[in-house]
Coordinates of C-alpha atoms and ligand atoms in Angstrom, one line a residue:
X104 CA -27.3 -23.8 -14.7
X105 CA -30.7 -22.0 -14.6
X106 CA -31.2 -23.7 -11.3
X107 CA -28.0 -21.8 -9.8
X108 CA -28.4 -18.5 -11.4
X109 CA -32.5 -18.5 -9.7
X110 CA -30.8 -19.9 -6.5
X111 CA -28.1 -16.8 -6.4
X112 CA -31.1 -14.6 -7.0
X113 CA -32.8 -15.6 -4.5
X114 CA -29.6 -15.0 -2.0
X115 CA -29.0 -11.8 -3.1
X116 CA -32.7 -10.5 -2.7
X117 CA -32.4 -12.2 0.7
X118 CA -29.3 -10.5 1.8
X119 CA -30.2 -7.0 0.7
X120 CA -33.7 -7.4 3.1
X121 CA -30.7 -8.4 5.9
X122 CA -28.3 -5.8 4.9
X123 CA -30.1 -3.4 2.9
X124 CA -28.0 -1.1 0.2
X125 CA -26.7 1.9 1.8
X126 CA -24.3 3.1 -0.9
X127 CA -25.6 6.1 -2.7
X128 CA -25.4 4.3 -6.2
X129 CA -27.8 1.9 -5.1
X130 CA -30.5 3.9 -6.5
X131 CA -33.8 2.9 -7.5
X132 CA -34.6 2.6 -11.6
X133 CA -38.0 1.8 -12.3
X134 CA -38.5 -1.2 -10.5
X135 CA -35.0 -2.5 -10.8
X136 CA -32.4 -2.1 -7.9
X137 CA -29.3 -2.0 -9.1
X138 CA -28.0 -3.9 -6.5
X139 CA -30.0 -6.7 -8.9
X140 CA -28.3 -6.4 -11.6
X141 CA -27.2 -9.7 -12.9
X142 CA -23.3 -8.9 -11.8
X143 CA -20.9 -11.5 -12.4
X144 CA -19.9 -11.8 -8.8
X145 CA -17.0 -9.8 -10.3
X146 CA -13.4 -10.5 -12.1
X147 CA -10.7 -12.0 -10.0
X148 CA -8.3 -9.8 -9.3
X149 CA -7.1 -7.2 -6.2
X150 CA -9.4 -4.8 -4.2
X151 CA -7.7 -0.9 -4.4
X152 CA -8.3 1.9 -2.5
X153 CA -7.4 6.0 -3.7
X154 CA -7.4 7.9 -0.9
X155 CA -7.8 11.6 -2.0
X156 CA -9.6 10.5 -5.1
X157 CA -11.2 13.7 -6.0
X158 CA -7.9 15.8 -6.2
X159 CA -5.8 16.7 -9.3
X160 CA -3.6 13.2 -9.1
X161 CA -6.8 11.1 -7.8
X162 CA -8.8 12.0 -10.6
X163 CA -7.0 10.6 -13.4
X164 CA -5.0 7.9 -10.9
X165 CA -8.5 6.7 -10.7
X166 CA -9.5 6.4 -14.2
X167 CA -6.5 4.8 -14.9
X168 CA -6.8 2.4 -12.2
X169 CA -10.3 1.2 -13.4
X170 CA -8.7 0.4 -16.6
X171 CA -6.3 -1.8 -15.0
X172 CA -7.6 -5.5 -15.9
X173 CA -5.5 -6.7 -12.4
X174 CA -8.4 -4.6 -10.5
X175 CA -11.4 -6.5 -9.4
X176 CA -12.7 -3.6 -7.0
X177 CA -11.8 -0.1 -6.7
X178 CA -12.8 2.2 -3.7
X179 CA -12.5 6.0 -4.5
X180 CA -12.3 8.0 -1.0
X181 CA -12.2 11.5 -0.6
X182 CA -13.3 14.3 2.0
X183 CA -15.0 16.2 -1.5
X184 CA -16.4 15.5 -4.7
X185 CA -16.2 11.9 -4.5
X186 CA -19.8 10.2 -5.2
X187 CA -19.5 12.7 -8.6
X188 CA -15.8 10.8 -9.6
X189 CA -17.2 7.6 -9.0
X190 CA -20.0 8.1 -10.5
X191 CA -18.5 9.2 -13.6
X192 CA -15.8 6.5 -13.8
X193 CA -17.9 3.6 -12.5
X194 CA -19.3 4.3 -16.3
X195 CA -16.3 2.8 -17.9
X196 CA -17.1 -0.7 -19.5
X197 CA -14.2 -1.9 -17.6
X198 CA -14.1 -4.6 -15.2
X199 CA -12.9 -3.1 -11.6
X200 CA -16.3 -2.5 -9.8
X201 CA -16.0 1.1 -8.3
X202 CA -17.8 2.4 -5.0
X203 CA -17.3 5.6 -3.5
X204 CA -17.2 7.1 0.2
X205 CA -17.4 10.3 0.9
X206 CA -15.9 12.2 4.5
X207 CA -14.0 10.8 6.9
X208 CA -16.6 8.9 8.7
X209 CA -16.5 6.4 5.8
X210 CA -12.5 6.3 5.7
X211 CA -12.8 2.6 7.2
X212 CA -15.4 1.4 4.9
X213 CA -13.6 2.5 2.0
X214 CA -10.6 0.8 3.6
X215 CA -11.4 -2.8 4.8
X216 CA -10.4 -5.5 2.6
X217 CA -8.2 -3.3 0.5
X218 CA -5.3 -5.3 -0.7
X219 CA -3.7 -2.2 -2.3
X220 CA -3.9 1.7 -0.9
X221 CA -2.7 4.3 -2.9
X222 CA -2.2 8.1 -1.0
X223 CA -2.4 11.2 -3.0
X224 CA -4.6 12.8 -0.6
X225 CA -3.1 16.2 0.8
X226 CA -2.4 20.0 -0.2
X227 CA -0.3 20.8 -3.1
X228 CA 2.4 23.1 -3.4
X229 CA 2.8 26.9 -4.9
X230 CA 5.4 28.8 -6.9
X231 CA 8.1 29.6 -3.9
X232 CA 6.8 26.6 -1.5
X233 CA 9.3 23.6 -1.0
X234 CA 7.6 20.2 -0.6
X235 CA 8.6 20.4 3.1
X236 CA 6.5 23.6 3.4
X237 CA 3.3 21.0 3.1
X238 CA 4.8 19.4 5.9
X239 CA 2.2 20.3 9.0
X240 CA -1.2 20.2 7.0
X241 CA -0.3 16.7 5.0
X242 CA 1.6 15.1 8.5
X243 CA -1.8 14.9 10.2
X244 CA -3.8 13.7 7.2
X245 CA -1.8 11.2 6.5
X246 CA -1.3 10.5 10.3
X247 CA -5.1 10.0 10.6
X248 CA -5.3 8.1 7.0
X249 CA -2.3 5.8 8.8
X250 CA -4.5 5.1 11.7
X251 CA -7.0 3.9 9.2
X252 CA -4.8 1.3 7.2
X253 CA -3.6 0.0 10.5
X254 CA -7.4 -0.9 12.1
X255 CA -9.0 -2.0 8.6
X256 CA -6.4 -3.6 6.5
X257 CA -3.0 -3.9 7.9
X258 CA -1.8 -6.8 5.2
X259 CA -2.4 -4.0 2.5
X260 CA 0.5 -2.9 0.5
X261 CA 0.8 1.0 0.8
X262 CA 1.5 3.6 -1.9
X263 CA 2.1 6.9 -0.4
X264 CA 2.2 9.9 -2.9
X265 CA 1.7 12.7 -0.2
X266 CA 4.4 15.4 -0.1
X267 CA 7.2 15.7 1.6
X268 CA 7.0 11.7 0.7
X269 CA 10.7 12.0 2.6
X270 CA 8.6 12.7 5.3
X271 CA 5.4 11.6 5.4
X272 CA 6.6 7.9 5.0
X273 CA 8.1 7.6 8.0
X274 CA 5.1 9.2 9.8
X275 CA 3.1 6.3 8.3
X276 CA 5.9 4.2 9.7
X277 CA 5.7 5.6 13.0
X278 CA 2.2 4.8 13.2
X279 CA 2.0 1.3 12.2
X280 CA 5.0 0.5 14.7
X281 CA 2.6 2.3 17.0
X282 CA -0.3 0.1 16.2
X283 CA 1.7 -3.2 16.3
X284 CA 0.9 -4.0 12.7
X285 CA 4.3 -2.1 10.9
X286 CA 5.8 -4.8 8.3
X287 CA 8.5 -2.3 6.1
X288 CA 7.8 -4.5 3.1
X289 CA 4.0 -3.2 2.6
X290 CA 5.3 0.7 3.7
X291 CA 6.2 2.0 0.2
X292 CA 6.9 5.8 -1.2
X293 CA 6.2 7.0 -4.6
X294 CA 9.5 8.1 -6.1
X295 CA 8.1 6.8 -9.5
X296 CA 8.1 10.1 -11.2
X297 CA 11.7 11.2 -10.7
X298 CA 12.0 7.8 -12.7
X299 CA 9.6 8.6 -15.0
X300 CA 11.3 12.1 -16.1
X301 CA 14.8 10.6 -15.7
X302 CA 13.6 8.2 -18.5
X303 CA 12.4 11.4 -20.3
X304 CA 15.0 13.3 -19.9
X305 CA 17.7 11.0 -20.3
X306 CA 15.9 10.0 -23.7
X307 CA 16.0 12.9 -25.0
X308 CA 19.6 14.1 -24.6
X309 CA 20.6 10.8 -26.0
X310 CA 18.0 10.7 -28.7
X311 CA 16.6 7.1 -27.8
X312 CA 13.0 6.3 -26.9
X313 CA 12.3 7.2 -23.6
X314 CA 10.2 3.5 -23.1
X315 CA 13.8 1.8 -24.3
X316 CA 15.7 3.5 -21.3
X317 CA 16.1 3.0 -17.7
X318 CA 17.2 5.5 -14.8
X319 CA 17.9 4.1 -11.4
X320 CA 16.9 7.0 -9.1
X321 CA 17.7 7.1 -5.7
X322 CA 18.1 9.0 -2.2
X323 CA 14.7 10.9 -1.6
X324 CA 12.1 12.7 -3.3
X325 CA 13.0 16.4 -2.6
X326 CA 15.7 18.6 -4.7
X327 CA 18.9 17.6 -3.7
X328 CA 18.1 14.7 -2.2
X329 CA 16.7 12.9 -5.5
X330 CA 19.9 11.1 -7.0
X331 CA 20.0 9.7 -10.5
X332 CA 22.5 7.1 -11.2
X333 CA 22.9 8.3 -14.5
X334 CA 26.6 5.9 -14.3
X335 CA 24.2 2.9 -14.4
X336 CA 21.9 3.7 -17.3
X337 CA 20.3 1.0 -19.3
X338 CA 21.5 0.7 -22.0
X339 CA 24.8 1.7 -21.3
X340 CA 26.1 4.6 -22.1
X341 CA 28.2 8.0 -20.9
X342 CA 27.8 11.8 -20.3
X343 CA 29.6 14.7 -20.5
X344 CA 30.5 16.9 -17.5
X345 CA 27.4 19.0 -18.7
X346 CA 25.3 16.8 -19.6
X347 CA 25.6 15.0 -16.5
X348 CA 25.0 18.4 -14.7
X349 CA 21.9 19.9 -17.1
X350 CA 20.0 15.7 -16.4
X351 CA 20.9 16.0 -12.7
X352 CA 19.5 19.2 -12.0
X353 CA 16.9 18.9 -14.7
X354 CA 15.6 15.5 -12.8
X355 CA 16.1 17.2 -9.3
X356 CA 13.9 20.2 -9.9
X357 CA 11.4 18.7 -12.7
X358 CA 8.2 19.1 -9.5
X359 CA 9.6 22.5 -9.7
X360 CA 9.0 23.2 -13.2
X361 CA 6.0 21.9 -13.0
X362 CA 4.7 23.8 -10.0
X363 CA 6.0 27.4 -11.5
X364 CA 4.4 26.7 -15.6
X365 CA 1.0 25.8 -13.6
X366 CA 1.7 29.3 -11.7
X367 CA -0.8 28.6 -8.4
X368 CA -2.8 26.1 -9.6
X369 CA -1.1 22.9 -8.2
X370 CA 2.0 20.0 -9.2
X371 CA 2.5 17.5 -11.3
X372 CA -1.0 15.6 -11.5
X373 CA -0.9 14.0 -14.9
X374 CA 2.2 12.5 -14.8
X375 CA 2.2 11.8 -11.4
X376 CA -1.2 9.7 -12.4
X377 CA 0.7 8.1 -14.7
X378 CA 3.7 7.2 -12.6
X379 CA 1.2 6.5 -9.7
X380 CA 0.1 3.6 -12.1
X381 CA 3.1 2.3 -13.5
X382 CA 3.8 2.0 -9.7
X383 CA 1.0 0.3 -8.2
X384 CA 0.6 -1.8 -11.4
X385 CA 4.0 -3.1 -10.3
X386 CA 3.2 -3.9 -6.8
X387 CA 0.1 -5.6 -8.0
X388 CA 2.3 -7.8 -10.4
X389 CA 4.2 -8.5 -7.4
X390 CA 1.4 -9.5 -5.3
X391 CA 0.1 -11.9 -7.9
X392 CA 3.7 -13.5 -7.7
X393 CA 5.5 -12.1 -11.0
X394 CA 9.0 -12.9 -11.4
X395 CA 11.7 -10.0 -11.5
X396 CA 9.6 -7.1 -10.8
X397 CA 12.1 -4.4 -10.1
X398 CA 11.3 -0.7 -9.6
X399 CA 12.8 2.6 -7.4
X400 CA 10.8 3.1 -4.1
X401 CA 10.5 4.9 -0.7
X402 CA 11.3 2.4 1.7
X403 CA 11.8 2.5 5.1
X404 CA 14.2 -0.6 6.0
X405 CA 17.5 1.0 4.8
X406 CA 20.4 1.3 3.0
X407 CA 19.1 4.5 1.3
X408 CA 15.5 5.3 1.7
X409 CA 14.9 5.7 -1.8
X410 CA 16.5 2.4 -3.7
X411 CA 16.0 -0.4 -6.6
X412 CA 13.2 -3.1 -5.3
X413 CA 12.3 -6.0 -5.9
X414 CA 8.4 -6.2 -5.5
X415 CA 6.7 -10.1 -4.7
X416 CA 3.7 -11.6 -2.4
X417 CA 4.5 -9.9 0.4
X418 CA 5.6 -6.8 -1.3
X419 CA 9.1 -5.5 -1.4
X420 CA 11.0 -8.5 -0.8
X421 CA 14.5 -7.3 -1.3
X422 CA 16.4 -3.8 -1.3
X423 CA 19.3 -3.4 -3.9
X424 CA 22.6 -2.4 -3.0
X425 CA 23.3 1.4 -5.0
X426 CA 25.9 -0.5 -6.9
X427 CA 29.3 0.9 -8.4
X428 CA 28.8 4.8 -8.1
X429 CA 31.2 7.3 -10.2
X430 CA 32.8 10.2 -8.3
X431 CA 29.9 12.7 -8.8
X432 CA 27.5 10.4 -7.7
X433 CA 29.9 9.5 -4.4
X434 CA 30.8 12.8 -4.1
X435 CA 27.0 14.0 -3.0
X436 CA 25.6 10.2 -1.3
X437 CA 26.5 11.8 1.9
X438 CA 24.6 15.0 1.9
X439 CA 21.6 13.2 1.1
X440 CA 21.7 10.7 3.8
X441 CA 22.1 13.4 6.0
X442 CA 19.1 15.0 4.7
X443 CA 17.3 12.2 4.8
X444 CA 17.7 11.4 8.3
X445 CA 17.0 14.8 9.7
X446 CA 13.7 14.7 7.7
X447 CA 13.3 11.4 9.7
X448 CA 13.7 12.7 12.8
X449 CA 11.4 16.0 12.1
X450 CA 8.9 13.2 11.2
X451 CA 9.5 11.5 14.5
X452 CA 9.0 14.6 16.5
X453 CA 5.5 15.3 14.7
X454 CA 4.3 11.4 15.6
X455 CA 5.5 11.1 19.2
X456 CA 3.2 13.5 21.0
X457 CA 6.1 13.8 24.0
X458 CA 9.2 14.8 22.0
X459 CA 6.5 17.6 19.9
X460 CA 6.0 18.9 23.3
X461 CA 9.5 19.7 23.9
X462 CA 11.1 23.0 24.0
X463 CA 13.3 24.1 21.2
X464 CA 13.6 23.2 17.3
X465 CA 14.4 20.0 15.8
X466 CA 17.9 21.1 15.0
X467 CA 18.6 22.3 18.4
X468 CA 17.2 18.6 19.5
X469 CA 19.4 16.9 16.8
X470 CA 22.6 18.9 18.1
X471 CA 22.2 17.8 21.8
X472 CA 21.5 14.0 20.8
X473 CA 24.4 13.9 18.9
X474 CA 26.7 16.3 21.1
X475 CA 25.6 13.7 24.8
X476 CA 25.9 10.7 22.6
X477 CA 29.5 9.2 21.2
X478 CA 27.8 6.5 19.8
X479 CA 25.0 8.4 18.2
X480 CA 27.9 10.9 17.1
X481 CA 29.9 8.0 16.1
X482 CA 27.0 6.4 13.7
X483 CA 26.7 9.7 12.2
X484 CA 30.5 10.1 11.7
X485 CA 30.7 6.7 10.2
X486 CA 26.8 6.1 8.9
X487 CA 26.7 3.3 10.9
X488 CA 23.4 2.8 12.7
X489 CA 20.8 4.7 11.6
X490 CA 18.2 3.2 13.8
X491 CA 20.6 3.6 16.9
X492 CA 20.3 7.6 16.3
X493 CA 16.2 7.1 16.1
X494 CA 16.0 5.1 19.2
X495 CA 18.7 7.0 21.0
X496 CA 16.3 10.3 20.2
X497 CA 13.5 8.8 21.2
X498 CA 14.8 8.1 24.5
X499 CA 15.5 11.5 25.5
Ligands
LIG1146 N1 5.1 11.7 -4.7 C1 5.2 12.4 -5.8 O1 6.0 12.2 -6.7 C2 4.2 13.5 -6.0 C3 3.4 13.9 -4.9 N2 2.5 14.9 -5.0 C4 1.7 15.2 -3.8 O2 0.4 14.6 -3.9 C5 -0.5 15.3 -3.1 C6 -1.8 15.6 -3.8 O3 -1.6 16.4 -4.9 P1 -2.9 16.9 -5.9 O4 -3.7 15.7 -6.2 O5 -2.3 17.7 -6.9 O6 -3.7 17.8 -4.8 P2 -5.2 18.2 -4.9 O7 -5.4 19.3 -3.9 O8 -5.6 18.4 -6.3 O9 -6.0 16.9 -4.4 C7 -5.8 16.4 -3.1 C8 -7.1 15.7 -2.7 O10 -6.9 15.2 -1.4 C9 -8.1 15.4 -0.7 N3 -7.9 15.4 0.8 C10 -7.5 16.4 1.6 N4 -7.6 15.9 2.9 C11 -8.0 14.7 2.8 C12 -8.2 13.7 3.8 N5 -8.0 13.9 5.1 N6 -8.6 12.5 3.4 C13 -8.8 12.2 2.1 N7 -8.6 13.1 1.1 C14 -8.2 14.3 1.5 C15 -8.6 16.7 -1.2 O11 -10.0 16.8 -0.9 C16 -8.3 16.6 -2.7 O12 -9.3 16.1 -3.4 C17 0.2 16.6 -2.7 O13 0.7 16.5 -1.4 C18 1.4 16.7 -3.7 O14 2.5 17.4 -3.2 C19 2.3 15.5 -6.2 C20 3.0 15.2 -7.3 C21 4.1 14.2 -7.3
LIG1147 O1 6.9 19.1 -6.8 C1 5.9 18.9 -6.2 O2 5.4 19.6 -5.3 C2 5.2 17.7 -6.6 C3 6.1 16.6 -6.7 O3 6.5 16.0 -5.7 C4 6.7 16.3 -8.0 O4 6.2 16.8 -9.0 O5 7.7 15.6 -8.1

């Protein structure tokens, strides 16, 4: 036993002559390195990246991360303030082992090997702002963080938190096809928190506890677009006309009422840690091969974007049908498809560098594909094809 520890010593002191420390934690105390510090070699368990670590939902998405016992390693990237969050939260007598990198020339340190990336990095929005508002400043970080994923570690599974997640997802998507490396089971959206409050919300007006109840939430992540199935409730249960209205719009516009109480000084960053986490603790469940783990995501193979998932190995390994919807729920599917898809397309005009240079705005662009195209005009009649419109746009 002695024998192996002196013998993995005597490697280590080696390989740090060969490949001497260059992280700025490996500081010199006294005469002990830390980098010699009798480490375990580390707990088994998955390596994580947060991107935009230093912000308002990295902060606490990272503490909560290093307290995850699934987490072996945890990389905390940022273009500020990240050596002082790592610092701090490498502290925690927690097992995850954290490192730090700092500006964008370390973005594919802090990525390689990742077998999980979570993306809140990106600009908030203000009282008056919509989440689309943040569209041109978080498309090219995002874009550039894409690029990133797709070089260092293309197997990751990735969370993407950056608004307008309706979106900013299918930029990511754009660039992986781009890349070669675009497998829609590991592209993933945050939608967590609409769950999150619908669970609240839906708690409250029925007086249960909000941990007992469960709110399928579908469609998107902005205003209309979120959809509650508040007909498929767990447990089961009804509404009144109101009631249905008051959680609907409540659930719709809870970013909203966020953004406005912190009057100019960001969103949701709490909860969003918090849903960030019940999130990726999910996908990490499914990557170790838990049975039935079944959450609401962004995803980019259809039917609705936003849909029940089940998460596995090779992340989300099947899409759920919406399931019996009541009249309300019916009656407003088909505007938030349709929103869905122009964000789509807006997102593809951003990522393909020819159709940005075109005259004209996206809805004048939309018009003429589906005004030259019956079929394109027929899919959109009929919600047929999707992916016909996209490659029909791209075309022209
Ligand atoms: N999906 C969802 O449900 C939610 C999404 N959000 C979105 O999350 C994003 C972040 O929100 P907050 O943390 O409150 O903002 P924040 O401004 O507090 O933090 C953002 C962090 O991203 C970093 N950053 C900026 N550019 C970067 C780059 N190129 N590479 C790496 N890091 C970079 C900043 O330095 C900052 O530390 C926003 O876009 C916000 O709208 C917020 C709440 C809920
Ligand atoms: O509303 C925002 O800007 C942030 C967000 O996405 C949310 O809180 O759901």
């Amino acid at each position: 036993m002695q024998q192996s520890v002196d013998i993995n010593r005597r490697i280590a002191q080696i390989s740090s002559h060969i490949n001497p420390p260059i992280n700025q934690q490996q500081v010199e105390e006294g005469n002990l390195w830390r980098s010699d510090c009798r480490v375990k070699g580390g707990s088994p368990g998955f390596k994580v990246a947060i991107l935009g670590a230093a912000g308002g939902i990295g902060q606490p998405l990272a503490m909560l991360m290093k307290m995850n016992p699934l987490v072996s390693v945890l990389h905390l990237y940022d273009v500020v303030n990240s050596p002082g969050v790592t610092a701090d939260i490498s502290h925690m007598d927690t097992a995850a082992v954290v490192r730090g990198f700092l500006g964008q020339n370390r973005l594919e340190e802090a990525l390689t090997g990742m077998d999980l990336v979570i993306i809140p990095a990106g600009v908030p929005r203000k009282p008056g702002m919509t989440r689309d508002d943040l569209f041109n400043i978080n498309a090219g970080i995002v874009k550039t963080i894409s690029e990133g994923i797709a070089k260092c570690c293309p197997k990751a599974i990735v969370n993407l938190i950056s608004n307008p997640v309706n979106s900013t997802v299918p930029i990511a998507a754009e660039v992986f096809k781009k890349a070669g490396t675009y497998d829609p089971r590991r592209l993933l959206g945050v939608t967590m928190l609409d769950v999150v409050r619908a669970n609240t919300f839906v708690a409250e007006v029925l007086g249960l506890d909000p941990r007992e109840v469960s709110v399928p939430v579908v469609g998107g992540h902005a205003g209309v677009t979120i959809l509650p199935l508040l007909s498929q409730v767990k447990p089961a249960c009804s509404f009144t006309k109101e009631e249905t209205e008051y959680l609907t719009s409540r659930i719709q516009n809870g970013g909203t009422e966020v953004v406005e109480a912190k009057a100019g000084a960001g969103s949701a960053t709490l909860s969003m840690a918090y849903a960030a986490v019940k999130f990726a603790d999910a996908c990490l469940r499914g990557l170790r091969g838990d049975a039935g783990v079944i959450e609401c995501a962004f995803v980019t193979e259809l039917p609705f974007f936003a849909s029940r998932v089940r998460l596995g190995r090779s992340g989300v390994e099947e899409i759920y049908p919406l399931g019996p919807l009541n009249e309300y729920e019916r009656s407003v599917k088909r505007s938030v498809w349709r929103r869905q898809r122009r964000s789509w397309v807006e997102a593809l005009i951003r990522v393909c560098p020819s159709q940005r240079n075109k005259q004209g705005s996206s809805s004048n662009e939309l018009y003429h594909m589906f005004t030259t195209c019956c079929c394109c005009l027929l899919c959109w009649v009929f919600d047929y094809s999707f992916r016909h419109e996209f490659e029909c746009y791209l075309k022209k």
